[in-house]
Coordinates of C-alpha atoms and ligand atoms in Angstrom, one line a residue:
X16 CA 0.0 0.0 0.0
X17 CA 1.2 3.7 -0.8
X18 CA 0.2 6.2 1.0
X19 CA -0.6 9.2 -1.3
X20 CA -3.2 11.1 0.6
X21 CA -3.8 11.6 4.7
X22 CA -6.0 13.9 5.5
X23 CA -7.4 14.0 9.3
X24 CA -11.1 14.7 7.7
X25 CA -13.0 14.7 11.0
X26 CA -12.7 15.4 14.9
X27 CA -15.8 14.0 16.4
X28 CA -17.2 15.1 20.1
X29 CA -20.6 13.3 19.2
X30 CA -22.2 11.3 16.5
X31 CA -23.8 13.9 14.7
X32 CA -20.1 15.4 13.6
X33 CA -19.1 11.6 12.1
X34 CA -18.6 11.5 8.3
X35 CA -20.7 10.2 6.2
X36 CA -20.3 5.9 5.7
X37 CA -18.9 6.1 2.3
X38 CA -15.5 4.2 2.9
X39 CA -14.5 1.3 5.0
X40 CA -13.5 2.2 8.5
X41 CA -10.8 0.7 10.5
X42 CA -10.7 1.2 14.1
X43 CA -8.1 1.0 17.0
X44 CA -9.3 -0.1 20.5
X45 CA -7.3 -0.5 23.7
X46 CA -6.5 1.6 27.1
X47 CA -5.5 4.7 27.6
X48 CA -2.1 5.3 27.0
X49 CA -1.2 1.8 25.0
X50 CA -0.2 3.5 22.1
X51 CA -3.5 4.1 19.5
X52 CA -2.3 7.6 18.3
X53 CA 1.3 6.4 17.9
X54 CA 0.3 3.6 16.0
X55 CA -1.7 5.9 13.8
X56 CA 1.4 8.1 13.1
X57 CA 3.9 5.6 12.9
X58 CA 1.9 3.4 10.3
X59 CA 0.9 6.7 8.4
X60 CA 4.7 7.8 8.6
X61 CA 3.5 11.0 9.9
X62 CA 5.3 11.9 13.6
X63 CA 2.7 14.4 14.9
X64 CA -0.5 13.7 12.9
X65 CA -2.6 12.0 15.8
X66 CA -1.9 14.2 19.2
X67 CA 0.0 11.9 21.9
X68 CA 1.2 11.7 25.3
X69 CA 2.8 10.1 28.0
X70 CA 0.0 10.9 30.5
X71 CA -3.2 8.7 30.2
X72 CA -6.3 10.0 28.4
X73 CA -5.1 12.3 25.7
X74 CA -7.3 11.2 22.9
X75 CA -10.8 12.0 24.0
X76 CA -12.9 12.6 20.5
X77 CA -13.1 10.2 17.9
X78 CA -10.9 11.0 15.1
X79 CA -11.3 10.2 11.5
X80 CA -8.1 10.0 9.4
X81 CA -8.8 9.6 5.8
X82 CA -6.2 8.0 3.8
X83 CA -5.8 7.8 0.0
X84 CA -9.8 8.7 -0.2
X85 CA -10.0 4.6 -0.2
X86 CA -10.4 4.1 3.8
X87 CA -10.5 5.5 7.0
X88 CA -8.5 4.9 10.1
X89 CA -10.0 5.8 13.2
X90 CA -8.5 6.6 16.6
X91 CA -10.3 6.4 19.5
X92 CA -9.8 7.3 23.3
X93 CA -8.7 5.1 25.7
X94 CA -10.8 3.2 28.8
X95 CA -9.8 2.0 31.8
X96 CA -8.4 4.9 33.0
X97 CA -8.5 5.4 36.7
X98 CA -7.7 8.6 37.4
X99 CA -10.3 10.7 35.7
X100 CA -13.6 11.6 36.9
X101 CA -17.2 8.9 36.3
X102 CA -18.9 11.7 34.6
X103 CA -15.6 12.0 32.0
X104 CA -15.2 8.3 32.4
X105 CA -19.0 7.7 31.2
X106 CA -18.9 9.9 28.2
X107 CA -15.6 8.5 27.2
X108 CA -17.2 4.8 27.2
X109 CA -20.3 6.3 25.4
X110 CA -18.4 7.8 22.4
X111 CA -16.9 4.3 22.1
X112 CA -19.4 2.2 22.1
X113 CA -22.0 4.0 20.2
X114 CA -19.4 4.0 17.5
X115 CA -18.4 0.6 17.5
X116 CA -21.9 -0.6 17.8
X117 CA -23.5 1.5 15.8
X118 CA -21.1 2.4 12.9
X119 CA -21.8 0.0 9.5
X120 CA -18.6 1.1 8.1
X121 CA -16.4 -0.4 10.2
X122 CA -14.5 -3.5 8.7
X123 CA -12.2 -4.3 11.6
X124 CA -11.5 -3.4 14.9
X125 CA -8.1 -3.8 16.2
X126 CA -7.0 -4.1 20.0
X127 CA -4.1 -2.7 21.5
X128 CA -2.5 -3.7 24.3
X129 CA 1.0 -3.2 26.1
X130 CA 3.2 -6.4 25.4
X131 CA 4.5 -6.0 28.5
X132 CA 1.4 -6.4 31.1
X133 CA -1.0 -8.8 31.1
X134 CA -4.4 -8.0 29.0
X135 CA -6.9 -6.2 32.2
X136 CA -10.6 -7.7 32.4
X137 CA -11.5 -4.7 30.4
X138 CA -9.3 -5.9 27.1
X139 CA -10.6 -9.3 27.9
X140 CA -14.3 -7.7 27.7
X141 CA -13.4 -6.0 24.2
X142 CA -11.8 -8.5 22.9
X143 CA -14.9 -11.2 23.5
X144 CA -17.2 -8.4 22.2
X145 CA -15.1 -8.2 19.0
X146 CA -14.6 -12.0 18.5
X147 CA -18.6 -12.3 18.8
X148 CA -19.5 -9.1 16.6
X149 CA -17.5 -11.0 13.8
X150 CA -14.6 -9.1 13.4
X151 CA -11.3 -11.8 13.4
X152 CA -10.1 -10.4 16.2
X153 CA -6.5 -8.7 15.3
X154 CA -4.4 -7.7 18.0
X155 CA -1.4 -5.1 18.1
X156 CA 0.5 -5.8 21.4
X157 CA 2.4 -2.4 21.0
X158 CA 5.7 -0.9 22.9
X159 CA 7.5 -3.5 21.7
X160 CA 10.9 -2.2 21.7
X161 CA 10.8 -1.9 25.6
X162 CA 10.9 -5.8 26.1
X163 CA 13.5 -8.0 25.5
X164 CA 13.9 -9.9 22.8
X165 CA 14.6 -13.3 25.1
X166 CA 11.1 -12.6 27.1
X167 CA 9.1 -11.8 23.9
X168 CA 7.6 -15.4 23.4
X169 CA 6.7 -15.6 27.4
X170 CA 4.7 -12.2 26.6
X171 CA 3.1 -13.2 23.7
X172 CA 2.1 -16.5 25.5
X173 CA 0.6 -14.4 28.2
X174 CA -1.5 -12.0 25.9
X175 CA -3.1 -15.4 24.2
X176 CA -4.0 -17.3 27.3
X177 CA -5.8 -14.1 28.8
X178 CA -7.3 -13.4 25.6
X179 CA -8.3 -17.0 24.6
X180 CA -6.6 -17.0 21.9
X181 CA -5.6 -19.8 20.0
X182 CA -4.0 -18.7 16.2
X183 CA -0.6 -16.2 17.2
X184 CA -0.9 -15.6 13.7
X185 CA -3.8 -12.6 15.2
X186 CA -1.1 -11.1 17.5
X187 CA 1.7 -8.6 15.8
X188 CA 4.2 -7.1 18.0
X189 CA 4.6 -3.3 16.8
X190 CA 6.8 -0.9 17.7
X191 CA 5.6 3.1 16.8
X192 CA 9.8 3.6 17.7
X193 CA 11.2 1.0 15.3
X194 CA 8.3 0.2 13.3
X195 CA 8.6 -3.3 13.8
X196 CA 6.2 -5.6 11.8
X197 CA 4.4 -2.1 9.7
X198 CA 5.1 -4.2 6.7
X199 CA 3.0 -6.9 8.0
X200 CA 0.2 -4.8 9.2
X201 CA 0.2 -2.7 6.1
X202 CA -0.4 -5.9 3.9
X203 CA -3.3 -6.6 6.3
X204 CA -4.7 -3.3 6.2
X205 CA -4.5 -3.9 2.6
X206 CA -6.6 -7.1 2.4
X207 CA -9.2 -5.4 4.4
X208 CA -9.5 -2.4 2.5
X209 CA -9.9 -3.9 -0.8
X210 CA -12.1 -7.0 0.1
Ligands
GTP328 P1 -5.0 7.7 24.9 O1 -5.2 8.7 23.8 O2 -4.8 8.5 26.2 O3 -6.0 6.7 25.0 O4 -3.6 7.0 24.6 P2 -3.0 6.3 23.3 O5 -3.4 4.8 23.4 O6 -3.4 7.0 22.1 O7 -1.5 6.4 23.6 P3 -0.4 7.3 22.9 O8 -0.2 7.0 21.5 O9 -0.8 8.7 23.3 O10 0.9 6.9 23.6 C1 1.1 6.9 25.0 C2 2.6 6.9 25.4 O11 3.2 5.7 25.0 C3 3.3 8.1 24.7 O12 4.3 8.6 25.6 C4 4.0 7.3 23.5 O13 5.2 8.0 23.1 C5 4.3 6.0 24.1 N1 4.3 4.9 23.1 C6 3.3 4.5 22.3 N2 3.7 3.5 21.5 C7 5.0 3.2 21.8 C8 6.0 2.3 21.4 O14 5.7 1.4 20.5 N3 7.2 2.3 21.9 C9 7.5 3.2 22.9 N4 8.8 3.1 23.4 N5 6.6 4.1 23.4 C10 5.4 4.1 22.8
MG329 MG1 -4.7 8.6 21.8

């Protein structure tokens, strides 16, 4: 895949301000902080497209990036963040799920999680929901250049038995630093987009 055209087409507070469903949507799940937004830019190859930080619960709007006028990718905020207030917490959760429940563009959903820690009940949660929604169930475990390389197998191990799963061929390590494994998720991007 080349990518000609990136244009972040849509910041979206609340459903009315989503575009309209005229390209296939792919959409980024995971908790705060895991690495969504630095996903975004490192697979688009564009540093400070998608606004990131080290401290939890930056990204709180949906954001539509539109690439190539083919697709969409879509960042989303995190959950499971403690330290911010129900009322926040509650419209953060809301966004979400009215999205992924209610959007008919969306072709895949992908969940993040840190390859170092053990998925939380919450990913466990989301990941069900997205195994029985039909989606094949794709996960990014992200921050990948933090680990080892000798403890990368026991991590990966970890991730499947929380998660149930049984194909590793759904899990990719990434790295938004190195870019480890882009090739791999770009031809997979690819073979959703054009399906
Ligand atoms: P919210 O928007 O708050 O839900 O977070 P997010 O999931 O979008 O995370 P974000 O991309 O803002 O990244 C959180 C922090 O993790 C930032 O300090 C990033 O620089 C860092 N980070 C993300 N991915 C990686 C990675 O692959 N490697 C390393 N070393 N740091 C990463
Ligand atoms: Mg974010």
């Amino acid at each position: 895949m080349k990518i000609k055209n990136i244009e972040l087409e849509q910041v979206a507070g609340f459903r009315e301000q989503w575009p309209s469903e005229d390209l296939p949507e792919l959409a980024f799940v995971g908790r705060s902080n895991v690495g969504k937004s630095s996903f975004i830019n490192s697979f688009l190859g564009r540093k400070k497209l998608a606004k990131t930080s080290s401290v939890p619960g930056k990204t709180r709007t949906i954001n539509f990036y539109r690439i190539n006028d083919k697709f969409r990718l879509v960042d989303l905020p995190g959950y499971g963040y403690a330290k911010v207030s129900k009322k926040e917490k509650a419209k953060w959760d809301k966004l979400i799920n009215e999205y992924l429940h209610q959007r008919e563009a969306l072709r895949e959903v992908f969940l993040l999680v840190d390859i170092r820690h053990e998925p939380t009940a919450l990913d466990k949660q989301m990941y069900d929901w997205i195994r029985e929604t039909g989606f094949t169930g794709f996960v990014i475990a992200t921050k990948f250049d933090k680990i080892k390389k000798s403890q990368i197998q026991k991590h990966i191990k970890q991730i499947m038995k929380k998660l149930e799963i049984d194909d590793e061929g759904l899990i990719f390590a990434y790295s938004s630093e190195t870019k480890h494994n882009k090739d791999v998720l770009e031809e997979q991007v690819d073979v959703i987009v054009n399906y």
